[in-house]
């Protein structure tokens, strides 16, 4: 059934059997061994079916084998196309230790398993010519004899690796090798099928990625020719700007809007997520139906459930009549859920069912209602971090993050600031019957500000200045940041506000004409392993990436960046953790200082 077993010279009589380690049943030893072997195969098959790295699964297989076989050490080696070890896993060893042990095995023994594609049994390696010249001092104490069993790991008719074990022959020389070889052959077959499936999945993934890149390039070429139309469409839906960053997002919005796919809008607070959601709806085939929106953070869980699903008459105190929920109101159209990262774990499960099954029941009702809604969600939270901490359900994350769209902060689109400022002033004039204008000096002041609150803060700044304006035009001195009255700067300074030197410009100003940027006081020291605050883009005390104040070690910012990258082996994510930055901040700082990334 499993092919011939290649037994080395100096055969030992295979008389008698040795029970497996787990025994104690009153039944016949043969029946116990068969049952234990089946149980072992069952447990190993379950382990190999788990979604984990191949090395972790193989280490688990060896751990289980030690429970079912009399073995000292176990080794699984997967070979590449040249026959060199690609992955080597040992029982209780690190990968480096396992590879060293595999290299100490004689090539003739491993070669015989690979070439003949049959198991190899050596009852006493000390007397076998295949192991001649091997230094057995590394195997264990002097004078101890060892047995060796190796079976091939095959995929179809090709050997892709070996499964080997060794055992102390002196302690129990009468082993039932045939039974153990059959058991190991079955295990090797399971390992081979698992490796084959994982490699097929990896190949399919690479193929899909390549196809996605090809389609994205073709789509980008098509969209690029219609970029002017796209920008006009964005402005028609309230999205103002023509910078490369905003055009790239509008290009994606126009593509995604044609489908019914769920979209997750990611971005800092104040980047205009609701406007982009409105644009997605109005550019979609559902634009004739309703666009319903709800801020999930504005309502408690009990009210949120009623708002989304509706309630029956008498469902609770105050429910005097039947009320439709937002899902019913948006049937056939689009539902926009803002701040979805703020909902509780219990409500996440309820929301998951509606998204997954397209059905729900009103509060206090038992009738199942079907709904056809295109869901657009938005958040400024780090959902990946929330999933890792268990604060946000992973299955809900995968449901809402089908097509994530990242909205650029205002600092990444500075060329849009003048256009946005004029649009906000135009709206102010319409609402208040005024005719204020922006001078070039005022535009320069706004273009030099950092605006951590993004577009919302820019709008507030323009409206506040317009409200307090003394003349027909807004000039540079009219703005609060020129009079030490910027409330945003006070929030940005936080607990370090008392350390601000006299004459310090409150709002962080970007450098112009090579002049150094104004820097805020450094933030309190944090552990290198701690990430930046959730939702924040830069560490406190840095007005922008690449503008952090120098530390007391006398090193420049560029020197500290290079030192961190060298310490981290030029891995940006690791270097970012060492400096207390996010990977995005690290990439920004490296580009600012024109530091080339070394590839190894």
JSON list of N, CA and C in Angstrom, two decimals, residues 9 65 110 140 152 203 208 222 238 301 307 343 358 363 372 397 422 444 468 510 526 531 540 587 593:
[
{"chain": "A", "resi": 9, "resn": "UNK", "atom": "N", "xyz": [21.44, -2.69, 5.69]},
{"chain": "A", "resi": 9, "resn": "UNK", "atom": "CA", "xyz": [22.05, -3.96, 6.13]},
{"chain": "A", "resi": 9, "resn": "UNK", "atom": "C", "xyz": [22.06, -4.06, 7.64]},
{"chain": "A", "resi": 65, "resn": "UNK", "atom": "N", "xyz": [3.42, 13.95, 16.71]},
{"chain": "A", "resi": 65, "resn": "UNK", "atom": "CA", "xyz": [4.09, 12.67, 16.46]},
{"chain": "A", "resi": 65, "resn": "UNK", "atom": "C", "xyz": [4.79, 12.14, 17.71]},
{"chain": "A", "resi": 110, "resn": "UNK", "atom": "N", "xyz": [19.63, 10.67, 2.98]},
{"chain": "A", "resi": 110, "resn": "UNK", "atom": "CA", "xyz": [18.54, 11.52, 2.48]},
{"chain": "A", "resi": 110, "resn": "UNK", "atom": "C", "xyz": [18.38, 11.33, 0.98]},
{"chain": "A", "resi": 140, "resn": "UNK", "atom": "N", "xyz": [24.16, 12.40, 20.94]},
{"chain": "A", "resi": 140, "resn": "UNK", "atom": "CA", "xyz": [23.89, 12.12, 22.34]},
{"chain": "A", "resi": 140, "resn": "UNK", "atom": "C", "xyz": [25.11, 11.51, 23.02]},
{"chain": "A", "resi": 152, "resn": "UNK", "atom": "N", "xyz": [9.57, 9.68, 2.45]},
{"chain": "A", "resi": 152, "resn": "UNK", "atom": "CA", "xyz": [9.50, 10.83, 1.52]},
{"chain": "A", "resi": 152, "resn": "UNK", "atom": "C", "xyz": [8.16, 11.56, 1.66]},
{"chain": "A", "resi": 203, "resn": "UNK", "atom": "N", "xyz": [0.04, 30.56, -5.59]},
{"chain": "A", "resi": 203, "resn": "UNK", "atom": "CA", "xyz": [0.10, 30.82, -7.03]},
{"chain": "A", "resi": 203, "resn": "UNK", "atom": "C", "xyz": [-1.14, 31.56, -7.51]},
{"chain": "A", "resi": 208, "resn": "UNK", "atom": "N", "xyz": [-3.89, 36.49, -9.22]},
{"chain": "A", "resi": 208, "resn": "UNK", "atom": "CA", "xyz": [-4.95, 37.47, -9.03]},
{"chain": "A", "resi": 208, "resn": "UNK", "atom": "C", "xyz": [-4.37, 38.87, -8.83]},
{"chain": "A", "resi": 222, "resn": "UNK", "atom": "N", "xyz": [-7.65, 54.53, -18.83]},
{"chain": "A", "resi": 222, "resn": "UNK", "atom": "CA", "xyz": [-8.94, 55.00, -19.30]},
{"chain": "A", "resi": 222, "resn": "UNK", "atom": "C", "xyz": [-9.40, 56.22, -18.53]},
{"chain": "A", "resi": 238, "resn": "UNK", "atom": "N", "xyz": [-19.62, 68.64, -4.27]},
{"chain": "A", "resi": 238, "resn": "UNK", "atom": "CA", "xyz": [-19.12, 69.33, -3.09]},
{"chain": "A", "resi": 238, "resn": "UNK", "atom": "C", "xyz": [-17.67, 69.09, -2.80]},
{"chain": "A", "resi": 301, "resn": "UNK", "atom": "N", "xyz": [-26.23, 52.75, 22.14]},
{"chain": "A", "resi": 301, "resn": "UNK", "atom": "CA", "xyz": [-26.50, 51.50, 21.42]},
{"chain": "A", "resi": 301, "resn": "UNK", "atom": "C", "xyz": [-27.98, 51.22, 21.28]},
{"chain": "A", "resi": 307, "resn": "UNK", "atom": "N", "xyz": [-32.73, 53.22, 15.38]},
{"chain": "A", "resi": 307, "resn": "UNK", "atom": "CA", "xyz": [-32.52, 54.10, 14.23]},
{"chain": "A", "resi": 307, "resn": "UNK", "atom": "C", "xyz": [-32.20, 53.31, 12.97]},
{"chain": "A", "resi": 343, "resn": "UNK", "atom": "N", "xyz": [-18.93, 51.74, 17.27]},
{"chain": "A", "resi": 343, "resn": "UNK", "atom": "CA", "xyz": [-20.05, 50.93, 17.75]},
{"chain": "A", "resi": 343, "resn": "UNK", "atom": "C", "xyz": [-19.54, 49.83, 18.67]},
{"chain": "A", "resi": 358, "resn": "UNK", "atom": "N", "xyz": [-28.42, 40.48, 4.44]},
{"chain": "A", "resi": 358, "resn": "UNK", "atom": "CA", "xyz": [-29.35, 41.41, 3.83]},
{"chain": "A", "resi": 358, "resn": "UNK", "atom": "C", "xyz": [-30.74, 41.33, 4.43]},
{"chain": "A", "resi": 363, "resn": "UNK", "atom": "N", "xyz": [-36.95, 46.29, 16.00]},
{"chain": "A", "resi": 363, "resn": "UNK", "atom": "CA", "xyz": [-36.94, 46.14, 17.45]},
{"chain": "A", "resi": 363, "resn": "UNK", "atom": "C", "xyz": [-38.36, 45.85, 17.91]},
{"chain": "A", "resi": 372, "resn": "UNK", "atom": "N", "xyz": [-32.09, 45.78, 0.26]},
{"chain": "A", "resi": 372, "resn": "UNK", "atom": "CA", "xyz": [-31.04, 45.86, -0.76]},
{"chain": "A", "resi": 372, "resn": "UNK", "atom": "C", "xyz": [-30.39, 47.23, -0.65]},
{"chain": "A", "resi": 397, "resn": "UNK", "atom": "N", "xyz": [-14.96, 43.61, 10.06]},
{"chain": "A", "resi": 397, "resn": "UNK", "atom": "CA", "xyz": [-13.94, 44.41, 9.36]},
{"chain": "A", "resi": 397, "resn": "UNK", "atom": "C", "xyz": [-13.80, 43.96, 7.90]},
{"chain": "A", "resi": 422, "resn": "UNK", "atom": "N", "xyz": [-11.46, 80.07, -0.93]},
{"chain": "A", "resi": 422, "resn": "UNK", "atom": "CA", "xyz": [-12.34, 80.95, -1.70]},
{"chain": "A", "resi": 422, "resn": "UNK", "atom": "C", "xyz": [-13.76, 80.38, -1.77]},
{"chain": "A", "resi": 444, "resn": "UNK", "atom": "N", "xyz": [-1.57, 83.44, 1.24]},
{"chain": "A", "resi": 444, "resn": "UNK", "atom": "CA", "xyz": [-0.24, 82.99, 1.64]},
{"chain": "A", "resi": 444, "resn": "UNK", "atom": "C", "xyz": [-0.23, 82.51, 3.09]},
{"chain": "A", "resi": 468, "resn": "UNK", "atom": "N", "xyz": [-15.27, 88.31, 11.80]},
{"chain": "A", "resi": 468, "resn": "UNK", "atom": "CA", "xyz": [-14.63, 89.39, 12.55]},
{"chain": "A", "resi": 468, "resn": "UNK", "atom": "C", "xyz": [-13.92, 90.39, 11.65]},
{"chain": "A", "resi": 510, "resn": "UNK", "atom": "N", "xyz": [4.43, 75.81, 7.91]},
{"chain": "A", "resi": 510, "resn": "UNK", "atom": "CA", "xyz": [5.33, 75.01, 7.07]},
{"chain": "A", "resi": 510, "resn": "UNK", "atom": "C", "xyz": [6.48, 75.89, 6.60]},
{"chain": "A", "resi": 526, "resn": "UNK", "atom": "N", "xyz": [8.08, 58.20, 25.20]},
{"chain": "A", "resi": 526, "resn": "UNK", "atom": "CA", "xyz": [7.29, 56.98, 25.25]},
{"chain": "A", "resi": 526, "resn": "UNK", "atom": "C", "xyz": [8.17, 55.82, 24.88]},
{"chain": "A", "resi": 531, "resn": "UNK", "atom": "N", "xyz": [2.89, 52.46, 19.82]},
{"chain": "A", "resi": 531, "resn": "UNK", "atom": "CA", "xyz": [2.54, 53.18, 18.60]},
{"chain": "A", "resi": 531, "resn": "UNK", "atom": "C", "xyz": [2.07, 54.57, 18.93]},
{"chain": "A", "resi": 540, "resn": "UNK", "atom": "N", "xyz": [2.96, 63.67, 19.30]},
{"chain": "A", "resi": 540, "resn": "UNK", "atom": "CA", "xyz": [2.75, 64.97, 19.90]},
{"chain": "A", "resi": 540, "resn": "UNK", "atom": "C", "xyz": [4.08, 65.70, 20.01]},
{"chain": "A", "resi": 587, "resn": "UNK", "atom": "N", "xyz": [7.94, 56.96, 6.20]},
{"chain": "A", "resi": 587, "resn": "UNK", "atom": "CA", "xyz": [8.14, 57.14, 4.76]},
{"chain": "A", "resi": 587, "resn": "UNK", "atom": "C", "xyz": [8.20, 58.60, 4.38]},
{"chain": "A", "resi": 593, "resn": "UNK", "atom": "N", "xyz": [14.09, 63.91, 3.65]},
{"chain": "A", "resi": 593, "resn": "UNK", "atom": "CA", "xyz": [15.55, 64.02, 3.76]},
{"chain": "A", "resi": 593, "resn": "UNK", "atom": "C", "xyz": [16.27, 63.31, 2.61]}
]
